[in-house]
Structure formats: structure tokens, C-alpha cells
Coordinates of C-alpha atoms in Angstrom, one line a residue:
M1 CA -58.6 -1.7 -26.8
K2 CA -54.9 -0.9 -26.6
V3 CA -53.7 2.6 -25.5
Q4 CA -51.5 4.1 -28.2
F5 CA -48.7 6.4 -26.9
P6 CA -47.2 9.0 -29.2
G7 CA -43.7 8.3 -30.3
F8 CA -40.7 10.4 -29.2
R9 CA -39.4 12.7 -31.8
T10 CA -36.8 15.4 -32.1
L11 CA -39.3 18.1 -31.2
D12 CA -40.3 16.1 -28.1
R13 CA -36.7 15.8 -27.1
Y14 CA -36.3 19.6 -27.6
I15 CA -39.4 20.5 -25.5
L16 CA -38.6 18.0 -22.7
G17 CA -34.9 19.1 -22.6
K18 CA -36.0 22.7 -22.3
F19 CA -38.6 21.9 -19.6
L20 CA -36.4 19.8 -17.4
G21 CA -33.3 21.9 -18.0
T22 CA -35.1 25.1 -17.0
Y23 CA -36.7 23.4 -14.0
L24 CA -33.4 21.9 -12.7
F25 CA -31.6 25.2 -13.1
A26 CA -34.2 27.2 -11.3
I27 CA -34.3 24.7 -8.4
A28 CA -30.5 24.6 -8.2
M29 CA -30.4 28.4 -8.1
I30 CA -33.1 28.8 -5.3
I31 CA -31.4 26.0 -3.2
I32 CA -28.0 27.8 -3.4
V33 CA -29.7 31.0 -2.3
V34 CA -31.7 29.3 0.5
V35 CA -28.6 27.5 1.8
I36 CA -26.5 30.7 1.8
F37 CA -29.2 32.7 3.7
D38 CA -29.8 29.8 6.2
Y39 CA -26.0 29.5 6.8
V40 CA -25.6 33.2 7.4
E41 CA -28.6 33.2 9.8
K42 CA -27.3 30.2 11.9
I43 CA -23.5 30.8 11.7
D44 CA -23.4 32.2 15.2
D45 CA -25.0 29.1 16.7
F46 CA -22.7 26.8 14.6
T47 CA -19.7 28.8 16.0
E48 CA -20.8 29.1 19.6
L49 CA -21.9 25.4 19.9
H50 CA -18.9 24.2 18.0
A51 CA -20.7 22.3 15.3
P52 CA -18.2 20.3 13.2
L53 CA -18.1 21.2 9.5
S54 CA -18.7 17.6 8.5
E55 CA -22.0 17.5 10.5
I56 CA -23.1 20.9 9.1
V57 CA -22.6 19.7 5.5
F58 CA -23.6 16.0 5.7
D59 CA -26.0 15.8 8.7
Y60 CA -27.8 19.1 8.1
Y61 CA -27.5 20.7 4.6
L62 CA -27.6 17.4 2.7
N63 CA -30.7 16.5 4.6
F64 CA -32.1 20.1 4.4
I65 CA -31.9 20.2 0.6
P66 CA -34.5 17.4 -0.3
F67 CA -37.1 19.3 1.8
F68 CA -36.7 22.5 -0.1
I69 CA -36.5 20.8 -3.5
N70 CA -40.0 19.4 -2.7
Q71 CA -41.2 22.6 -1.2
F72 CA -40.4 24.6 -4.3
S73 CA -41.1 21.9 -6.8
S74 CA -44.6 22.9 -8.0
L75 CA -43.7 26.6 -8.1
F76 CA -40.7 26.0 -10.3
T77 CA -42.5 23.5 -12.4
F78 CA -44.9 26.2 -13.3
I79 CA -42.3 28.9 -13.7
A80 CA -40.2 26.6 -15.9
V81 CA -43.1 25.8 -18.2
I82 CA -44.2 29.4 -18.6
F83 CA -40.7 30.8 -19.0
F84 CA -39.6 28.6 -22.0
T85 CA -43.0 28.1 -23.5
S86 CA -43.6 31.9 -23.7
K87 CA -40.2 32.3 -25.3
M88 CA -41.1 29.7 -27.8
A89 CA -44.4 31.5 -28.5
Y90 CA -42.7 34.9 -28.8
R91 CA -40.3 33.4 -31.4
T92 CA -43.3 31.9 -33.2
E93 CA -41.9 28.4 -32.7
I94 CA -45.3 27.1 -31.5
V95 CA -47.0 28.6 -34.5
A96 CA -44.5 26.7 -36.7
M97 CA -45.2 23.5 -34.9
L98 CA -49.0 23.8 -35.2
S99 CA -48.7 24.9 -38.8
G100 CA -46.6 21.9 -39.6
G101 CA -49.4 19.5 -38.6
M102 CA -48.7 18.9 -34.9
S103 CA -51.8 19.2 -32.8
F104 CA -51.8 21.2 -29.6
R105 CA -52.8 18.0 -27.8
R106 CA -49.7 16.2 -29.3
M107 CA -47.5 19.1 -28.3
M108 CA -48.5 18.5 -24.7
W109 CA -47.0 15.0 -24.7
P110 CA -43.4 15.9 -23.8
Y111 CA -44.7 18.4 -21.2
F112 CA -46.5 15.6 -19.4
L113 CA -43.5 13.4 -19.7
G114 CA -41.5 16.1 -17.8
A115 CA -44.4 16.5 -15.3
S116 CA -44.4 12.8 -14.7
F117 CA -40.6 12.9 -13.9
I118 CA -41.1 15.8 -11.5
A119 CA -44.2 14.3 -9.9
G120 CA -42.5 11.0 -9.5
L121 CA -39.4 12.6 -7.9
S122 CA -41.6 14.6 -5.6
L123 CA -43.6 11.5 -4.5
V124 CA -40.4 9.6 -3.7
L125 CA -39.1 12.6 -1.7
S126 CA -42.4 13.1 0.1
L127 CA -43.2 9.5 1.0
W128 CA -39.7 8.1 1.9
V129 CA -36.7 10.5 1.6
I130 CA -37.8 13.7 3.3
P131 CA -39.2 12.0 6.5
V132 CA -35.8 10.3 7.1
S133 CA -33.8 13.5 6.3
Q134 CA -36.1 15.6 8.4
G135 CA -35.4 13.3 11.4
D136 CA -31.6 13.9 10.9
C137 CA -32.2 17.7 10.6
V138 CA -34.3 17.6 13.9
E139 CA -31.4 15.9 15.7
F140 CA -28.9 18.3 14.4
E141 CA -31.0 21.4 15.3
S142 CA -31.6 20.1 18.8
K143 CA -27.8 19.9 19.3
Y144 CA -26.5 23.0 17.6
I145 CA -29.4 25.5 17.1
K146 CA -30.0 27.4 20.4
R147 CA -33.5 28.5 19.8
R148 CA -34.4 24.9 18.8
K149 CA -32.6 23.0 21.5
N150 CA -35.7 22.3 23.6
F151 CA -38.3 22.5 20.8
K152 CA -38.9 18.8 20.6
Y153 CA -40.8 18.5 23.9
D154 CA -43.4 20.9 25.3
K155 CA -43.1 21.7 29.0
H156 CA -46.6 20.4 29.6
I157 CA -47.6 17.3 27.7
H158 CA -51.2 16.0 27.6
R159 CA -52.0 12.8 25.6
Q160 CA -55.0 10.6 25.4
I161 CA -53.8 7.0 25.6
E162 CA -57.2 5.4 25.2
P163 CA -60.8 6.6 25.4
G164 CA -61.4 8.2 28.7
K165 CA -57.7 7.8 29.9
Y166 CA -55.1 10.5 29.7
V167 CA -51.5 11.0 30.7
Y168 CA -50.0 14.3 31.8
I169 CA -46.2 14.7 31.8
R170 CA -44.3 17.8 32.9
N171 CA -40.7 18.7 32.0
F172 CA -39.7 15.6 30.2
S173 CA -36.0 15.3 29.2
S174 CA -35.0 13.1 26.3
T175 CA -31.4 13.0 27.7
T176 CA -32.3 11.5 31.1
G177 CA -35.7 10.0 30.2
Q178 CA -37.0 11.7 33.4
A179 CA -40.2 13.8 33.9
T180 CA -40.5 16.0 37.0
Y181 CA -44.2 15.0 37.2
F182 CA -46.2 12.1 35.8
A183 CA -50.0 11.6 36.1
L184 CA -52.5 9.1 34.8
E185 CA -56.1 10.3 34.9
Q186 CA -59.4 8.3 34.3
Y187 CA -62.5 10.2 33.1
E188 CA -66.2 9.2 32.8
N189 CA -68.7 11.6 31.3
N190 CA -66.1 14.4 31.3
T191 CA -65.6 13.9 35.1
I192 CA -62.4 12.6 36.7
T193 CA -62.9 9.3 38.6
A194 CA -59.3 8.2 39.4
S195 CA -55.7 9.4 39.2
L196 CA -52.2 8.2 39.7
E197 CA -49.4 10.8 40.3
A198 CA -45.7 10.5 40.7
A199 CA -42.7 12.9 40.9
D200 CA -39.4 12.3 39.1
A201 CA -40.8 9.5 37.0
V202 CA -38.3 7.8 34.6
F203 CA -39.0 6.2 31.3
N204 CA -36.9 3.1 30.3
P205 CA -36.6 2.9 26.5
E206 CA -35.8 -0.8 26.6
T207 CA -38.7 -2.0 28.7
K208 CA -41.1 0.9 27.7
R209 CA -42.0 1.2 31.4
W210 CA -42.3 4.2 33.7
T211 CA -40.8 3.9 37.2
A212 CA -40.7 6.1 40.3
S213 CA -39.7 5.6 43.9
R214 CA -43.0 6.9 45.3
Y215 CA -46.5 7.6 43.9
I216 CA -50.0 8.3 45.1
T217 CA -53.4 7.1 43.9
R218 CA -56.7 8.9 44.2
T219 CA -60.3 8.0 43.5
F220 CA -63.1 10.5 43.0
D221 CA -66.9 9.9 43.1
S222 CA -68.6 13.0 44.3
I223 CA -68.7 16.7 43.4
R224 CA -68.9 19.4 46.1
P225 CA -70.1 22.9 45.2
A226 CA -67.4 24.4 47.5
D227 CA -64.3 23.0 45.9
S228 CA -65.8 21.5 42.7
V229 CA -64.2 18.1 43.3
A230 CA -63.7 15.6 46.1
Y231 CA -61.8 12.4 46.5
D232 CA -62.8 9.5 48.7
N233 CA -59.6 7.5 48.7
F234 CA -56.0 8.8 48.9
M235 CA -53.2 6.2 49.2
Q236 CA -49.4 6.5 49.1
H237 CA -47.3 3.7 47.4
R238 CA -43.7 2.9 46.7
N239 CA -41.9 1.7 43.6
L240 CA -44.1 2.6 40.7
D241 CA -43.5 0.3 37.7
T242 CA -46.2 0.8 35.0
L243 CA -46.6 0.2 31.2
I244 CA -48.9 2.6 29.3
N245 CA -50.1 2.7 25.7
L246 CA -47.8 5.5 24.7
D247 CA -44.6 5.5 22.7
V248 CA -42.0 8.0 24.0
R249 CA -41.9 9.5 20.4
E250 CA -45.5 10.6 21.0
L251 CA -44.3 12.9 23.7
G252 CA -42.8 15.2 21.1
N253 CA -44.6 17.8 19.1
I254 CA -47.0 15.8 17.0
N255 CA -46.7 18.1 14.0
E256 CA -42.9 17.7 14.0
L257 CA -43.1 13.9 14.7
I258 CA -45.4 13.1 11.7
K259 CA -43.1 14.9 9.3
T260 CA -40.3 12.5 10.3
M261 CA -42.3 9.4 9.5
R262 CA -42.2 7.4 6.2
I263 CA -45.5 6.8 4.6
D264 CA -45.8 3.2 6.0
E265 CA -45.0 4.5 9.5
L266 CA -47.4 7.4 9.2
R267 CA -50.3 5.0 8.2
D268 CA -49.5 2.7 11.2
F269 CA -49.4 5.7 13.5
L270 CA -52.7 7.0 12.1
E271 CA -54.4 3.7 12.9
Q272 CA -52.8 3.6 16.4
Q273 CA -54.1 7.1 17.1
R274 CA -57.6 6.3 15.9
S275 CA -57.7 3.4 18.4
K276 CA -56.8 5.8 21.1
G277 CA -59.3 8.4 20.1
S278 CA -56.5 11.0 19.7
P279 CA -57.4 14.6 19.0
S280 CA -54.4 14.7 16.5
I281 CA -56.1 12.4 14.0
R282 CA -57.1 15.1 11.6
M283 CA -53.6 16.6 11.6
I284 CA -52.2 13.2 10.7
E285 CA -54.8 12.6 8.0
V286 CA -54.0 15.9 6.4
E287 CA -50.3 15.1 6.3
N288 CA -51.0 11.7 4.8
Q289 CA -53.2 13.1 2.0
S290 CA -50.9 16.1 1.3
R291 CA -48.0 13.8 0.5
Y292 CA -49.9 12.6 -2.6
A293 CA -51.9 15.7 -3.5
Y294 CA -48.9 18.1 -3.6
P295 CA -46.7 16.1 -6.0
L296 CA -49.6 15.4 -8.4
S297 CA -50.2 19.1 -8.7
A298 CA -47.3 19.1 -11.1
F299 CA -49.6 17.8 -13.9
V300 CA -52.3 20.5 -13.1
L301 CA -49.8 23.3 -13.1
T302 CA -48.1 22.1 -16.3
L303 CA -51.5 22.1 -18.1
I304 CA -52.2 25.6 -16.9
G305 CA -48.7 26.8 -17.7
V306 CA -48.6 25.5 -21.3
S307 CA -52.2 26.6 -22.1
L308 CA -51.5 30.1 -20.7
S309 CA -48.2 30.8 -22.3
S310 CA -48.5 29.2 -25.7
R311 CA -50.2 32.2 -27.2
K312 CA -48.1 35.1 -28.4
V313 CA -49.3 38.3 -26.7
R314 CA -48.1 41.9 -26.8
G315 CA -46.9 41.8 -23.2
G316 CA -44.5 39.0 -24.1
T317 CA -42.8 36.7 -21.6
G318 CA -43.1 39.1 -18.7
L319 CA -46.9 39.1 -18.9
H320 CA -47.0 35.3 -18.9
I321 CA -44.6 34.9 -16.0
G322 CA -46.5 37.6 -14.0
T323 CA -49.9 35.9 -14.5
G324 CA -48.4 32.5 -13.9
I325 CA -46.7 33.4 -10.6
A326 CA -50.0 35.0 -9.4
L327 CA -51.9 31.8 -10.2
C328 CA -49.2 29.6 -8.6
F329 CA -49.0 31.6 -5.4
S330 CA -52.9 31.7 -5.2
Y331 CA -52.7 27.8 -5.5
I332 CA -50.2 27.6 -2.6
L333 CA -52.3 30.0 -0.5
L334 CA -55.4 27.9 -1.1
N335 CA -53.6 24.8 -0.2
R336 CA -52.6 26.3 3.2
F337 CA -56.1 27.6 3.9
F338 CA -57.9 24.4 3.1
S339 CA -55.3 22.4 5.1
E340 CA -56.0 24.5 8.2
F341 CA -59.7 24.2 7.6
A342 CA -59.3 20.4 7.6
K343 CA -57.2 20.3 10.7
S344 CA -59.7 22.5 12.6
G345 CA -62.6 20.3 11.6
A346 CA -64.3 23.0 9.5
M347 CA -64.0 20.7 6.4
P348 CA -63.6 17.0 5.8
V349 CA -60.0 16.1 5.3
V350 CA -60.0 14.4 1.8
P351 CA -62.1 17.1 0.0
A352 CA -60.1 19.9 1.7
V353 CA -56.7 18.6 0.7
W354 CA -57.6 17.8 -2.9
L355 CA -60.0 20.7 -3.6
P356 CA -57.2 23.1 -4.7
N357 CA -56.0 20.5 -7.3
I358 CA -59.6 20.1 -8.6
M359 CA -60.2 23.8 -8.8
Y360 CA -57.0 24.5 -10.7
L361 CA -57.7 21.4 -13.0
I362 CA -60.9 23.1 -14.0
I363 CA -59.0 26.3 -14.7
G364 CA -56.4 24.3 -16.7
I365 CA -59.1 22.7 -18.8
Y366 CA -60.7 26.0 -19.5
L367 CA -57.4 27.6 -20.6
Y368 CA -56.5 24.5 -22.6
K369 CA -59.8 24.9 -24.6
K370 CA -58.9 28.6 -25.2
A371 CA -55.3 27.8 -26.2
P372 CA -54.3 28.2 -29.9
K373 CA -55.0 25.1 -31.9

């Protein structure tokens, strides 16, 4: 059985043009406002740290814009649909279309074409463009934004490199590749059994090895009530040269790191962290699922927007826009809540990330059935 797609008529072109035109205009306006406010906020840092104008424009703001386009995409899809559809309803254009023999379902066709364009754009931005641009923004901010200069690495870094084995690194500098303290710790049944400790350890990005002039090793096998832990062997060594299952990128803030990974890199990183038994797995899974769920919400919000604003009401455009914005912000709020529930382990990741879309799809279907036919 072949699927028959509706043709593309003058009315379709009119609706699609209004939809995408309103959407692009709204996005352009909010981006201009955001850029102006961001520049005013950061101008002191740019001046004090002598940021070149070319880097501000091309390395920062051109990479800053895709993130905010995607961030506001669903909101302005919804607002665009409600704004011009309610105006059409107020001018009785929708009544004329339906009276002329066009079904409400057929009228939805150009709307979903527009939603497909927006969802496709958002997917491309989420999966490939934004991770690269975010990486460039992070580099710029670490150089020219004072409060962000040292945000990339925590002072105390704890990472699990394999089940039962942990690394602790203190005061790591990406410039010199040196940490003031480096320790490898082995645990069995939540009890430490061995450790390796070194001061002023240096990471070599070419060989991926950690080196230090001196280090000590300890082994533990008994617990004393007086001091809680005892070690049976303490040895001093020279010339540490060790390779561990840890990429230097993993030393950074994991939440910041995964936002700079393309989707293929994110999946590989997720598998790598699973093999290590990392506690950050849920955070990475939420990021992976969100990159698909958020763009596809364009279809759900378009369905709600058209169904809600296609009826002519006494309150006019203002009532539709007010109701629509309340629904849209509640959707964004639920997205944030369920994502945090997933990260904390209170809910499974996949249902938590997709539940807002499912809930609002049900609302959209209900409003669609109540819309004028």
C-alpha cells in the first residue's frame, strides 16, 4: 500500500511561509537581544583581558548563536504557530478554508512540513554543530572570561578508571599538564587495599603517561579501631612512569565535557564509561536521549499550537498566546524536572527524558479532537 502525500498548493505555501517567516523573525530578534545583553555583561572582561575583536565575533559569538537558536527553538516554534494561526482565526481565514472543503487534517500538512524543517535543523545542531561550537566557546571563555578561567577543572578530581580502582588528582593545570598530587587507589569490598601516591606528577599528551621523580606505594590489609586503617607495607620509589585508563579530557567537568562531544563521540564515551563502571553514566545517557527528544518536540508543540489557536475566541490573539506560553513553559519545566530525576536515579533515563513529549502529545491529540472541523 503506497502512502499518498497531499500536494502543495497556494494555501500550503501561504501557511508554510507565515509559519517559517514568523519563526525565523522571532529567533533572529531574541538572538540579537541575547547577544547584546551578553556583550554588555562581558565587556569588562573583554577589555581587561584584551580579547581581539575578530575572536569575539568569530570564535565566540558565531559559536554562541547555534546553541541559543536550539535552546529557544521549541519555544518560538510554539509562539510562531500560535501567533499567526490565531490571527488567521481572528480574521476568519480558517473558517473560509474549512468552509471551502479543506479538512482540518489537510490544513495541518504545511504546519508539519514547517515542523519537519525546524526539527531537522534542531537535530543537526544538537548532534553535530553545537558540540563543536561549544568546544570553541569553552576555549574562548577559559582565555577571556575571568570567572570562567579555571572552570574547566575542579581543584579535587576523583574518577573511577575501572571497577574497584580510582584516581585522585589535585590542582591539575591544562597549561603545564602538571598536578600537585596524584594517587591511584585500589578497593575491595569498599575497603582500600593499596595505593600509589606522587607529588608534582606530569601528564604527557603524546604518550598518555603520567610521570614523577618520586612516588610511594602502600598496601593495606587490616583495620585498627584506633586509627581506622593500617598499612603493612610502605615503599619509596623513583621515576614514576605509568599509563592509566583515563583520557585527560575526562579530568574536566563531565557535564561540560559531554556537551562538547558530537553524537558519535558521545556514544563511544558512554560505552567507555560503562566499562569503567563510572558514576556519570546516567548523566551521559540523559544527554544522549535529550539530543533526540528535544528537537522532536517541535511536532508535538506544533500540534498543540494549531489545535489551540485555530478557534476564534472572544479573547483573541492575546488569550491564545498567553495560554500557549503557559503550556510551553510548563513543558520546558517538566523537561528539566524529569532530566534531574533521571540523573539522580529516581527514574529510568529513557522514560524520564521522553515522558514530557508523551504527556504533551496526549494533550495535543485531545486539543486536536476539540478543534473546529
